[in-house]
N, CA, C, O and CB atoms as a CASP TS submission, in Angstrom:
PFRMAT TS
TARGET T0000
AUTHOR 0000-0000-0000
METHOD Language model
MODEL 1
PARENT N/A
ATOM      1  N   MET     1      17.695 -23.267  24.514  1.00  0.00           N
ATOM      2  CA  MET     1      17.070 -22.106  25.074  1.00  0.00           C
ATOM      3  C   MET     1      16.353 -21.977  26.131  1.00  0.00           C
ATOM      4  O   MET     1      15.140 -22.038  25.933  1.00  0.00           O
ATOM      5  CB  MET     1      16.430 -21.667  24.381  1.00  0.00           C
ATOM      6  N   ASP     2      16.807 -21.768  27.529  1.00  0.00           N
ATOM      7  CA  ASP     2      16.285 -21.619  28.515  1.00  0.00           C
ATOM      8  C   ASP     2      15.482 -20.887  29.187  1.00  0.00           C
ATOM      9  O   ASP     2      15.139 -19.816  28.687  1.00  0.00           O
ATOM     10  CB  ASP     2      16.786 -21.674  28.865  1.00  0.00           C
ATOM     11  N   PHE     3      14.987 -21.267  30.464  1.00  0.00           N
ATOM     12  CA  PHE     3      13.308 -20.506  30.671  1.00  0.00           C
ATOM     13  C   PHE     3      13.870 -18.501  30.797  1.00  0.00           C
ATOM     14  O   PHE     3      13.393 -17.431  30.419  1.00  0.00           O
ATOM     15  CB  PHE     3      12.239 -21.350  32.931  1.00  0.00           C
ATOM     16  N   ILE     4      15.139 -18.972  31.572  1.00  0.00           N
ATOM     17  CA  ILE     4      15.535 -17.458  31.465  1.00  0.00           C
ATOM     18  C   ILE     4      15.801 -16.699  30.738  1.00  0.00           C
ATOM     19  O   ILE     4      15.521 -15.518  30.945  1.00  0.00           O
ATOM     20  CB  ILE     4      16.210 -17.161  31.857  1.00  0.00           C
ATOM     21  N   GLN     5      16.546 -17.175  29.439  1.00  0.00           N
ATOM     22  CA  GLN     5      16.547 -16.582  28.177  1.00  0.00           C
ATOM     23  C   GLN     5      15.739 -16.525  27.236  1.00  0.00           C
ATOM     24  O   GLN     5      15.970 -15.876  26.216  1.00  0.00           O
ATOM     25  CB  GLN     5      17.268 -16.871  27.690  1.00  0.00           C
ATOM     26  N   PHE     6      14.391 -17.373  27.488  1.00  0.00           N
ATOM     27  CA  PHE     6      12.766 -17.212  27.300  1.00  0.00           C
ATOM     28  C   PHE     6      12.693 -15.892  27.873  1.00  0.00           C
ATOM     29  O   PHE     6      13.076 -14.962  27.163  1.00  0.00           O
ATOM     30  CB  PHE     6      11.684 -18.386  28.128  1.00  0.00           C
ATOM     31  N   ILE     7      12.242 -15.631  29.108  1.00  0.00           N
ATOM     32  CA  ILE     7      11.792 -15.219  29.722  1.00  0.00           C
ATOM     33  C   ILE     7      12.672 -13.325  29.101  1.00  0.00           C
ATOM     34  O   ILE     7      12.082 -12.659  28.251  1.00  0.00           O
ATOM     35  CB  ILE     7      11.887 -16.162  31.113  1.00  0.00           C
ATOM     36  N   SER     8      13.553 -12.998  29.505  1.00  0.00           N
ATOM     37  CA  SER     8      14.591 -12.227  29.097  1.00  0.00           C
ATOM     38  C   SER     8      14.569 -11.791  27.829  1.00  0.00           C
ATOM     39  O   SER     8      14.961 -10.651  27.579  1.00  0.00           O
ATOM     40  CB  SER     8      15.659 -12.798  29.276  1.00  0.00           C
ATOM     41  N   ALA     9      14.053 -12.733  26.719  1.00  0.00           N
ATOM     42  CA  ALA     9      13.024 -12.146  25.677  1.00  0.00           C
ATOM     43  C   ALA     9      12.015 -11.926  24.966  1.00  0.00           C
ATOM     44  O   ALA     9      11.852 -11.444  23.845  1.00  0.00           O
ATOM     45  CB  ALA     9      13.096 -12.118  25.255  1.00  0.00           C
ATOM     46  N   MET    10      10.926 -12.597  26.245  1.00  0.00           N
ATOM     47  CA  MET    10       9.671 -12.045  25.873  1.00  0.00           C
ATOM     48  C   MET    10       9.650 -10.440  26.844  1.00  0.00           C
ATOM     49  O   MET    10       8.748  -9.661  26.537  1.00  0.00           O
ATOM     50  CB  MET    10       8.309 -13.314  26.303  1.00  0.00           C
ATOM     51  N   VAL    11      10.523 -10.054  27.844  1.00  0.00           N
ATOM     52  CA  VAL    11      10.595  -9.640  28.486  1.00  0.00           C
ATOM     53  C   VAL    11      11.164  -7.993  27.137  1.00  0.00           C
ATOM     54  O   VAL    11      10.322  -7.097  27.204  1.00  0.00           O
ATOM     55  CB  VAL    11      11.270 -10.564  29.649  1.00  0.00           C
ATOM     56  N   LEU    12      11.870  -7.800  26.534  1.00  0.00           N
ATOM     57  CA  LEU    12      12.490  -7.351  25.779  1.00  0.00           C
ATOM     58  C   LEU    12      11.647  -7.314  24.451  1.00  0.00           C
ATOM     59  O   LEU    12      11.891  -6.322  23.764  1.00  0.00           O
ATOM     60  CB  LEU    12      13.629  -7.967  25.834  1.00  0.00           C
ATOM     61  N   PHE    13      10.796  -8.099  23.988  1.00  0.00           N
ATOM     62  CA  PHE    13       9.988  -7.787  23.030  1.00  0.00           C
ATOM     63  C   PHE    13       8.773  -7.334  23.245  1.00  0.00           C
ATOM     64  O   PHE    13       7.994  -7.049  22.335  1.00  0.00           O
ATOM     65  CB  PHE    13       9.895  -8.633  22.362  1.00  0.00           C
ATOM     66  N   THR    14       8.539  -7.241  24.371  1.00  0.00           N
ATOM     67  CA  THR    14       7.148  -6.621  25.215  1.00  0.00           C
ATOM     68  C   THR    14       7.496  -5.212  24.989  1.00  0.00           C
ATOM     69  O   THR    14       6.917  -4.440  24.224  1.00  0.00           O
ATOM     70  CB  THR    14       6.945  -7.018  27.085  1.00  0.00           C
ATOM     71  N   LEU    15       8.615  -4.936  25.819  1.00  0.00           N
ATOM     72  CA  LEU    15       8.895  -3.841  25.998  1.00  0.00           C
ATOM     73  C   LEU    15       9.211  -2.899  24.752  1.00  0.00           C
ATOM     74  O   LEU    15       9.389  -1.681  24.794  1.00  0.00           O
ATOM     75  CB  LEU    15       9.776  -3.965  26.821  1.00  0.00           C
ATOM     76  N   LEU    16       9.246  -3.842  23.485  1.00  0.00           N
ATOM     77  CA  LEU    16      10.331  -3.093  22.485  1.00  0.00           C
ATOM     78  C   LEU    16       8.433  -2.842  21.541  1.00  0.00           C
ATOM     79  O   LEU    16       8.246  -1.866  20.814  1.00  0.00           O
ATOM     80  CB  LEU    16      12.238  -4.507  21.441  1.00  0.00           C
ATOM     81  N   GLY    17       7.813  -3.432  21.682  1.00  0.00           N
ATOM     82  CA  GLY    17       6.693  -3.279  21.315  1.00  0.00           C
ATOM     83  C   GLY    17       5.479  -2.195  21.924  1.00  0.00           C
ATOM     84  O   GLY    17       4.697  -1.456  21.326  1.00  0.00           O
ATOM     85  N   THR    18       5.633  -2.375  22.943  1.00  0.00           N
ATOM     86  CA  THR    18       4.686  -1.183  23.368  1.00  0.00           C
ATOM     87  C   THR    18       5.651   0.577  23.366  1.00  0.00           C
ATOM     88  O   THR    18       5.264   1.746  23.376  1.00  0.00           O
ATOM     89  CB  THR    18       4.062  -1.696  25.252  1.00  0.00           C
ATOM     90  N   ASN    19       7.089  -0.130  23.347  1.00  0.00           N
ATOM     91  CA  ASN    19       7.534   1.157  23.404  1.00  0.00           C
ATOM     92  C   ASN    19       7.337   1.760  21.910  1.00  0.00           C
ATOM     93  O   ASN    19       7.721   2.921  21.768  1.00  0.00           O
ATOM     94  CB  ASN    19       9.035   1.180  23.939  1.00  0.00           C
ATOM     95  N   LEU    20       6.783   1.109  20.785  1.00  0.00           N
ATOM     96  CA  LEU    20       6.605   1.524  19.105  1.00  0.00           C
ATOM     97  C   LEU    20       5.306   1.804  18.841  1.00  0.00           C
ATOM     98  O   LEU    20       4.827   2.320  17.831  1.00  0.00           O
ATOM     99  CB  LEU    20       6.997   0.364  18.008  1.00  0.00           C
ATOM    100  N   VAL    21       4.775   1.425  19.825  1.00  0.00           N
ATOM    101  CA  VAL    21       3.258   1.259  19.752  1.00  0.00           C
ATOM    102  C   VAL    21       2.960   2.859  20.526  1.00  0.00           C
ATOM    103  O   VAL    21       2.362   3.795  19.994  1.00  0.00           O
ATOM    104  CB  VAL    21       2.564  -0.396  20.736  1.00  0.00           C
ATOM    105  N   ALA    22       3.380   2.848  21.494  1.00  0.00           N
ATOM    106  CA  ALA    22       3.101   4.583  21.991  1.00  0.00           C
ATOM    107  C   ALA    22       4.181   5.402  21.667  1.00  0.00           C
ATOM    108  O   ALA    22       4.242   6.293  22.514  1.00  0.00           O
ATOM    109  CB  ALA    22       2.922   4.865  23.673  1.00  0.00           C
ATOM    110  N   CYS    23       5.025   5.506  20.866  1.00  0.00           N
ATOM    111  CA  CYS    23       5.417   6.480  20.391  1.00  0.00           C
ATOM    112  C   CYS    23       4.788   6.763  19.227  1.00  0.00           C
ATOM    113  O   CYS    23       4.591   7.967  19.060  1.00  0.00           O
ATOM    114  CB  CYS    23       6.563   6.441  20.330  1.00  0.00           C
ATOM    115  N   GLY    24       4.332   5.895  18.189  1.00  0.00           N
ATOM    116  CA  GLY    24       3.937   6.097  16.905  1.00  0.00           C
ATOM    117  C   GLY    24       2.650   6.766  16.809  1.00  0.00           C
ATOM    118  O   GLY    24       1.671   6.409  17.465  1.00  0.00           O
ATOM    119  N   GLY    25       2.656   8.089  15.696  1.00  0.00           N
ATOM    120  CA  GLY    25       1.212   8.040  15.716  1.00  0.00           C
ATOM    121  C   GLY    25       0.521   9.468  16.490  1.00  0.00           C
ATOM    122  O   GLY    25      -0.562  10.038  16.363  1.00  0.00           O
ATOM    123  N   SER    26       1.569   9.679  17.225  1.00  0.00           N
ATOM    124  CA  SER    26       0.801  10.957  17.876  1.00  0.00           C
ATOM    125  C   SER    26       0.345  12.048  17.524  1.00  0.00           C
ATOM    126  O   SER    26       0.083  11.983  16.323  1.00  0.00           O
ATOM    127  CB  SER    26       1.288  11.424  18.583  1.00  0.00           C
ATOM    128  N   SER    27       0.088  13.109  17.977  1.00  0.00           N
ATOM    129  CA  SER    27      -0.211  14.678  17.381  1.00  0.00           C
ATOM    130  C   SER    27       0.884  15.344  17.865  1.00  0.00           C
ATOM    131  O   SER    27       1.689  14.808  18.627  1.00  0.00           O
ATOM    132  CB  SER    27      -1.647  15.506  17.898  1.00  0.00           C
ATOM    133  N   SER    28       0.984  16.614  17.428  1.00  0.00           N
ATOM    134  CA  SER    28       1.585  17.223  18.289  1.00  0.00           C
ATOM    135  C   SER    28       1.268  18.390  19.059  1.00  0.00           C
ATOM    136  O   SER    28       2.021  19.242  19.530  1.00  0.00           O
ATOM    137  CB  SER    28       2.410  17.366  17.841  1.00  0.00           C
ATOM    138  N   GLY    29      -0.288  18.253  19.117  1.00  0.00           N
ATOM    139  CA  GLY    29      -1.125  19.015  19.734  1.00  0.00           C
ATOM    140  C   GLY    29      -1.376  20.548  19.210  1.00  0.00           C
ATOM    141  O   GLY    29      -2.282  21.153  19.782  1.00  0.00           O
ATOM    142  N   ASN    30      -0.700  21.191  18.236  1.00  0.00           N
ATOM    143  CA  ASN    30      -0.971  22.133  17.292  1.00  0.00           C
ATOM    144  C   ASN    30      -1.973  21.501  16.046  1.00  0.00           C
ATOM    145  O   ASN    30      -1.583  20.488  15.465  1.00  0.00           O
ATOM    146  CB  ASN    30       0.450  22.656  16.780  1.00  0.00           C
ATOM    147  N   VAL    31      -3.371  22.181  15.629  1.00  0.00           N
ATOM    148  CA  VAL    31      -3.924  21.372  14.862  1.00  0.00           C
ATOM    149  C   VAL    31      -4.101  22.071  13.547  1.00  0.00           C
ATOM    150  O   VAL    31      -4.675  23.160  13.510  1.00  0.00           O
ATOM    151  CB  VAL    31      -5.075  20.878  15.445  1.00  0.00           C
ATOM    152  N   ALA    32      -3.606  21.463  12.407  1.00  0.00           N
ATOM    153  CA  ALA    32      -2.774  21.674  10.510  1.00  0.00           C
ATOM    154  C   ALA    32      -4.143  22.387  10.523  1.00  0.00           C
ATOM    155  O   ALA    32      -5.152  22.192  11.202  1.00  0.00           O
ATOM    156  CB  ALA    32      -2.350  19.900   8.911  1.00  0.00           C
ATOM    157  N   GLU    33      -3.777  23.495   9.310  1.00  0.00           N
ATOM    158  CA  GLU    33      -5.379  23.421   9.068  1.00  0.00           C
ATOM    159  C   GLU    33      -5.212  22.503   7.457  1.00  0.00           C
ATOM    160  O   GLU    33      -4.307  22.472   6.623  1.00  0.00           O
ATOM    161  CB  GLU    33      -6.319  25.402   8.937  1.00  0.00           C
ATOM    162  N   GLN    34      -6.743  21.735   7.558  1.00  0.00           N
ATOM    163  CA  GLN    34      -7.266  21.145   6.546  1.00  0.00           C
ATOM    164  C   GLN    34      -7.569  22.328   5.517  1.00  0.00           C
ATOM    165  O   GLN    34      -8.097  23.437   5.611  1.00  0.00           O
ATOM    166  CB  GLN    34      -8.452  20.305   6.993  1.00  0.00           C
ATOM    167  N   GLU    35      -6.764  21.289   4.089  1.00  0.00           N
ATOM    168  CA  GLU    35      -7.653  21.752   2.773  1.00  0.00           C
ATOM    169  C   GLU    35      -8.905  21.254   2.565  1.00  0.00           C
ATOM    170  O   GLU    35      -9.201  20.216   3.157  1.00  0.00           O
ATOM    171  CB  GLU    35      -7.042  21.432   1.541  1.00  0.00           C
ATOM    172  N   PRO    36      -9.813  21.847   1.748  1.00  0.00           N
ATOM    173  CA  PRO    36     -10.905  21.994   1.378  1.00  0.00           C
ATOM    174  C   PRO    36     -10.761  20.696   0.607  1.00  0.00           C
ATOM    175  O   PRO    36      -9.625  20.453   0.200  1.00  0.00           O
ATOM    176  CB  PRO    36     -11.256  23.301   0.772  1.00  0.00           C
ATOM    177  N   PRO    37     -12.125  19.452   0.221  1.00  0.00           N
ATOM    178  CA  PRO    37     -12.136  18.249  -0.284  1.00  0.00           C
ATOM    179  C   PRO    37     -11.775  18.666  -1.936  1.00  0.00           C
ATOM    180  O   PRO    37     -12.232  19.765  -2.252  1.00  0.00           O
ATOM    181  CB  PRO    37     -13.618  17.457   0.072  1.00  0.00           C
ATOM    182  N   VAL    38     -11.097  18.011  -2.911  1.00  0.00           N
ATOM    183  CA  VAL    38     -11.566  18.358  -4.043  1.00  0.00           C
ATOM    184  C   VAL    38     -12.441  17.875  -4.595  1.00  0.00           C
ATOM    185  O   VAL    38     -12.405  16.646  -4.548  1.00  0.00           O
ATOM    186  CB  VAL    38     -10.929  18.390  -4.697  1.00  0.00           C
ATOM    187  N   ILE    39     -13.799  18.564  -5.481  1.00  0.00           N
ATOM    188  CA  ILE    39     -14.773  18.103  -5.472  1.00  0.00           C
ATOM    189  C   ILE    39     -14.034  17.639  -7.403  1.00  0.00           C
ATOM    190  O   ILE    39     -13.190  18.155  -8.136  1.00  0.00           O
ATOM    191  CB  ILE    39     -16.246  19.184  -4.884  1.00  0.00           C
ATOM    192  N   ILE    40     -15.261  16.039  -7.535  1.00  0.00           N
ATOM    193  CA  ILE    40     -14.505  15.471  -8.756  1.00  0.00           C
ATOM    194  C   ILE    40     -15.682  15.610  -9.807  1.00  0.00           C
ATOM    195  O   ILE    40     -16.551  14.797  -9.493  1.00  0.00           O
ATOM    196  CB  ILE    40     -13.887  13.772  -8.553  1.00  0.00           C
ATOM    197  N   GLU    41     -15.898  16.037 -10.476  1.00  0.00           N
ATOM    198  CA  GLU    41     -17.265  15.944 -11.358  1.00  0.00           C
ATOM    199  C   GLU    41     -17.297  14.866 -12.136  1.00  0.00           C
ATOM    200  O   GLU    41     -16.232  14.409 -12.550  1.00  0.00           O
ATOM    201  CB  GLU    41     -17.513  17.078 -12.296  1.00  0.00           C
ATOM    202  N   PRO    42     -18.254  14.397 -12.400  1.00  0.00           N
ATOM    203  CA  PRO    42     -18.833  12.801 -13.249  1.00  0.00           C
ATOM    204  C   PRO    42     -18.311  13.217 -14.304  1.00  0.00           C
ATOM    205  O   PRO    42     -17.957  14.392 -14.400  1.00  0.00           O
ATOM    206  CB  PRO    42     -20.631  12.284 -13.506  1.00  0.00           C
ATOM    207  N   PRO    43     -18.166  12.357 -15.273  1.00  0.00           N
ATOM    208  CA  PRO    43     -17.756  12.751 -16.854  1.00  0.00           C
ATOM    209  C   PRO    43     -18.733  12.985 -17.588  1.00  0.00           C
ATOM    210  O   PRO    43     -19.717  12.688 -16.910  1.00  0.00           O
ATOM    211  CB  PRO    43     -17.043  11.773 -17.636  1.00  0.00           C
ATOM    212  N   GLU    44     -19.061  13.344 -18.578  1.00  0.00           N
ATOM    213  CA  GLU    44     -20.083  14.475 -19.743  1.00  0.00           C
ATOM    214  C   GLU    44     -21.005  13.410 -20.186  1.00  0.00           C
ATOM    215  O   GLU    44     -22.225  13.319 -20.048  1.00  0.00           O
ATOM    216  CB  GLU    44     -19.150  15.332 -21.408  1.00  0.00           C
ATOM    217  N   SER    45     -19.966  12.457 -20.871  1.00  0.00           N
ATOM    218  CA  SER    45     -20.476  11.451 -22.066  1.00  0.00           C
ATOM    219  C   SER    45     -19.503  10.213 -21.789  1.00  0.00           C
ATOM    220  O   SER    45     -18.422  10.594 -21.337  1.00  0.00           O
ATOM    221  CB  SER    45     -20.266  12.144 -23.833  1.00  0.00           C
ATOM    222  N   ILE    46     -19.599   8.966 -21.929  1.00  0.00           N
ATOM    223  CA  ILE    46     -19.291   8.180 -22.246  1.00  0.00           C
ATOM    224  C   ILE    46     -18.370   7.931 -23.530  1.00  0.00           C
ATOM    225  O   ILE    46     -19.039   7.710 -24.539  1.00  0.00           O
ATOM    226  CB  ILE    46     -20.156   7.808 -22.110  1.00  0.00           C
ATOM    227  N   PRO    47     -17.384   7.921 -23.664  1.00  0.00           N
ATOM    228  CA  PRO    47     -16.843   7.830 -24.874  1.00  0.00           C
ATOM    229  C   PRO    47     -16.983   6.589 -25.424  1.00  0.00           C
ATOM    230  O   PRO    47     -17.155   5.490 -24.897  1.00  0.00           O
ATOM    231  CB  PRO    47     -15.614   8.177 -24.866  1.00  0.00           C
ATOM    232  N   SER    48     -16.869   6.975 -26.719  1.00  0.00           N
ATOM    233  CA  SER    48     -17.989   5.485 -27.520  1.00  0.00           C
ATOM    234  C   SER    48     -16.573   5.078 -27.854  1.00  0.00           C
ATOM    235  O   SER    48     -16.571   4.069 -27.149  1.00  0.00           O
ATOM    236  CB  SER    48     -19.491   5.737 -29.289  1.00  0.00           C
ATOM    237  N   ASN    49     -15.134   5.097 -28.496  1.00  0.00           N
ATOM    238  CA  ASN    49     -14.118   4.368 -28.801  1.00  0.00           C
ATOM    239  C   ASN    49     -13.625   3.286 -27.932  1.00  0.00           C
ATOM    240  O   ASN    49     -12.797   3.427 -27.033  1.00  0.00           O
ATOM    241  CB  ASN    49     -13.246   5.140 -29.012  1.00  0.00           C
ATOM    242  N   THR    50     -14.256   2.103 -28.309  1.00  0.00           N
ATOM    243  CA  THR    50     -14.353   0.367 -27.536  1.00  0.00           C
ATOM    244  C   THR    50     -13.057   0.062 -27.797  1.00  0.00           C
ATOM    245  O   THR    50     -12.558   0.707 -28.719  1.00  0.00           O
ATOM    246  CB  THR    50     -15.509  -1.023 -28.284  1.00  0.00           C
ATOM    247  N   ILE    51     -12.228  -0.895 -27.141  1.00  0.00           N
ATOM    248  CA  ILE    51     -11.367  -1.903 -27.614  1.00  0.00           C
ATOM    249  C   ILE    51     -11.662  -2.649 -28.248  1.00  0.00           C
ATOM    250  O   ILE    51     -12.403  -3.513 -27.780  1.00  0.00           O
ATOM    251  CB  ILE    51     -10.885  -2.471 -26.993  1.00  0.00           C
ATOM    252  N   SER    52     -11.257  -2.733 -29.634  1.00  0.00           N
ATOM    253  CA  SER    52     -12.182  -4.100 -30.448  1.00  0.00           C
ATOM    254  C   SER    52     -10.989  -5.096 -30.767  1.00  0.00           C
ATOM    255  O   SER    52     -11.325  -6.211 -31.167  1.00  0.00           O
ATOM    256  CB  SER    52     -13.134  -3.601 -32.227  1.00  0.00           C
ATOM    257  N   HIS    53      -9.494  -4.800 -30.624  1.00  0.00           N
ATOM    258  CA  HIS    53      -9.038  -6.126 -30.984  1.00  0.00           C
ATOM    259  C   HIS    53      -7.713  -5.627 -29.653  1.00  0.00           C
ATOM    260  O   HIS    53      -7.446  -4.429 -29.556  1.00  0.00           O
ATOM    261  CB  HIS    53      -8.571  -6.516 -33.065  1.00  0.00           C
ATOM    262  N   ALA    54      -7.103  -6.494 -28.870  1.00  0.00           N
ATOM    263  CA  ALA    54      -6.281  -6.396 -27.466  1.00  0.00           C
ATOM    264  C   ALA    54      -5.095  -7.635 -27.685  1.00  0.00           C
ATOM    265  O   ALA    54      -5.228  -8.859 -27.724  1.00  0.00           O
ATOM    266  CB  ALA    54      -7.456  -6.745 -25.889  1.00  0.00           C
ATOM    267  N   HIS    55      -3.966  -6.817 -27.801  1.00  0.00           N
ATOM    268  CA  HIS    55      -2.610  -8.492 -28.227  1.00  0.00           C
ATOM    269  C   HIS    55      -1.209  -7.855 -27.037  1.00  0.00           C
ATOM    270  O   HIS    55      -0.557  -6.854 -26.740  1.00  0.00           O
ATOM    271  CB  HIS    55      -1.595  -8.500 -30.982  1.00  0.00           C
ATOM    272  N   PHE    56      -1.351  -8.872 -26.813  1.00  0.00           N
ATOM    273  CA  PHE    56       0.308  -8.769 -25.922  1.00  0.00           C
ATOM    274  C   PHE    56       1.389  -7.913 -26.889  1.00  0.00           C
ATOM    275  O   PHE    56       1.521  -8.094 -28.100  1.00  0.00           O
ATOM    276  CB  PHE    56       1.167 -10.669 -25.656  1.00  0.00           C
ATOM    277  N   ARG    57       2.046  -7.053 -26.168  1.00  0.00           N
ATOM    278  CA  ARG    57       3.413  -6.155 -27.063  1.00  0.00           C
ATOM    279  C   ARG    57       4.383  -7.383 -26.874  1.00  0.00           C
ATOM    280  O   ARG    57       5.432  -7.478 -27.511  1.00  0.00           O
ATOM    281  CB  ARG    57       4.207  -4.325 -26.188  1.00  0.00           C
ATOM    282  N   ASP    58       3.922  -8.398 -25.875  1.00  0.00           N
ATOM    283  CA  ASP    58       5.559  -9.316 -25.996  1.00  0.00           C
ATOM    284  C   ASP    58       5.465 -10.505 -26.762  1.00  0.00           C
ATOM    285  O   ASP    58       6.102 -11.530 -26.517  1.00  0.00           O
ATOM    286  CB  ASP    58       6.213  -9.933 -24.465  1.00  0.00           C
ATOM    287  N   GLN    59       4.632 -10.350 -27.731  1.00  0.00           N
ATOM    288  CA  GLN    59       3.946 -11.842 -28.169  1.00  0.00           C
ATOM    289  C   GLN    59       5.171 -12.083 -29.033  1.00  0.00           C
ATOM    290  O   GLN    59       5.981 -11.182 -29.252  1.00  0.00           O
ATOM    291  CB  GLN    59       2.204 -11.902 -29.112  1.00  0.00           C
ATOM    292  N   ASP    60       5.314 -13.492 -29.593  1.00  0.00           N
ATOM    293  CA  ASP    60       6.757 -13.531 -30.325  1.00  0.00           C
ATOM    294  C   ASP    60       5.887 -13.893 -31.925  1.00  0.00           C
ATOM    295  O   ASP    60       5.219 -14.926 -31.911  1.00  0.00           O
ATOM    296  CB  ASP    60       8.167 -15.074 -29.552  1.00  0.00           C
ATOM    297  N   GLY    61       5.894 -13.313 -32.859  1.00  0.00           N
ATOM    298  CA  GLY    61       5.071 -12.882 -33.649  1.00  0.00           C
ATOM    299  C   GLY    61       5.421 -14.455 -34.827  1.00  0.00           C
ATOM    300  O   GLY    61       4.704 -14.654 -35.807  1.00  0.00           O
ATOM    301  N   ALA    62       6.559 -15.357 -34.480  1.00  0.00           N
ATOM    302  CA  ALA    62       6.872 -16.330 -35.254  1.00  0.00           C
ATOM    303  C   ALA    62       5.820 -17.555 -35.064  1.00  0.00           C
ATOM    304  O   ALA    62       5.187 -18.283 -35.830  1.00  0.00           O
ATOM    305  CB  ALA    62       8.280 -16.660 -34.976  1.00  0.00           C
ATOM    306  N   SER    63       6.008 -17.359 -33.083  1.00  0.00           N
ATOM    307  CA  SER    63       5.347 -18.445 -32.611  1.00  0.00           C
ATOM    308  C   SER    63       3.607 -18.503 -32.145  1.00  0.00           C
ATOM    309  O   SER    63       2.837 -19.375 -31.741  1.00  0.00           O
ATOM    310  CB  SER    63       6.193 -18.732 -31.516  1.00  0.00           C
ATOM    311  N   ASN    64       3.556 -17.558 -32.354  1.00  0.00           N
ATOM    312  CA  ASN    64       2.290 -16.619 -32.277  1.00  0.00           C
ATOM    313  C   ASN    64       2.261 -16.897 -30.290  1.00  0.00           C
ATOM    314  O   ASN    64       1.192 -16.610 -29.752  1.00  0.00           O
ATOM    315  CB  ASN    64       0.486 -17.399 -33.529  1.00  0.00           C
ATOM    316  N   MET    65       3.174 -17.315 -29.561  1.00  0.00           N
ATOM    317  CA  MET    65       3.085 -17.394 -28.203  1.00  0.00           C
ATOM    318  C   MET    65       3.805 -16.634 -27.309  1.00  0.00           C
ATOM    319  O   MET    65       4.815 -16.141 -27.811  1.00  0.00           O
ATOM    320  CB  MET    65       3.287 -18.465 -27.908  1.00  0.00           C
ATOM    321  N   LEU    66       3.592 -16.343 -25.993  1.00  0.00           N
ATOM    322  CA  LEU    66       4.483 -15.194 -25.361  1.00  0.00           C
ATOM    323  C   LEU    66       5.691 -14.879 -25.024  1.00  0.00           C
ATOM    324  O   LEU    66       6.365 -15.788 -24.539  1.00  0.00           O
ATOM    325  CB  LEU    66       4.228 -14.982 -24.539  1.00  0.00           C
ATOM    326  N   ALA    67       6.111 -13.967 -25.125  1.00  0.00           N
ATOM    327  CA  ALA    67       7.740 -14.698 -24.896  1.00  0.00           C
ATOM    328  C   ALA    67       8.396 -13.580 -23.919  1.00  0.00           C
ATOM    329  O   ALA    67       8.231 -12.421 -23.539  1.00  0.00           O
ATOM    330  CB  ALA    67       8.876 -14.878 -26.634  1.00  0.00           C
ATOM    331  N   GLY    68       8.996 -14.367 -23.813  1.00  0.00           N
ATOM    332  CA  GLY    68      10.311 -13.791 -21.895  1.00  0.00           C
ATOM    333  C   GLY    68       9.357 -13.919 -21.043  1.00  0.00           C
ATOM    334  O   GLY    68       9.565 -13.713 -19.847  1.00  0.00           O
TER
END
C-alpha cells in the first residue's frame, strides 16, 4: 500500500467515523414522557428451602461423569 492509498483510506475512515458519531443518539427535540420508576418491595422473609444436593442433568449414570 503506497502513501496515497494510505492517506485516502485514513480520510475515508475518519469521515466515516465522524459521520457515525455525529448521527448517532441525538434527541428529536420533543421531550418524551417518562414513566415513574417501579418500586420493588423487599421480600418479607428469607425462604427456608435450601438446596441440599445439586447434580448435573446431563450426567452419565453409568460412568458418573458429565456427558456430551
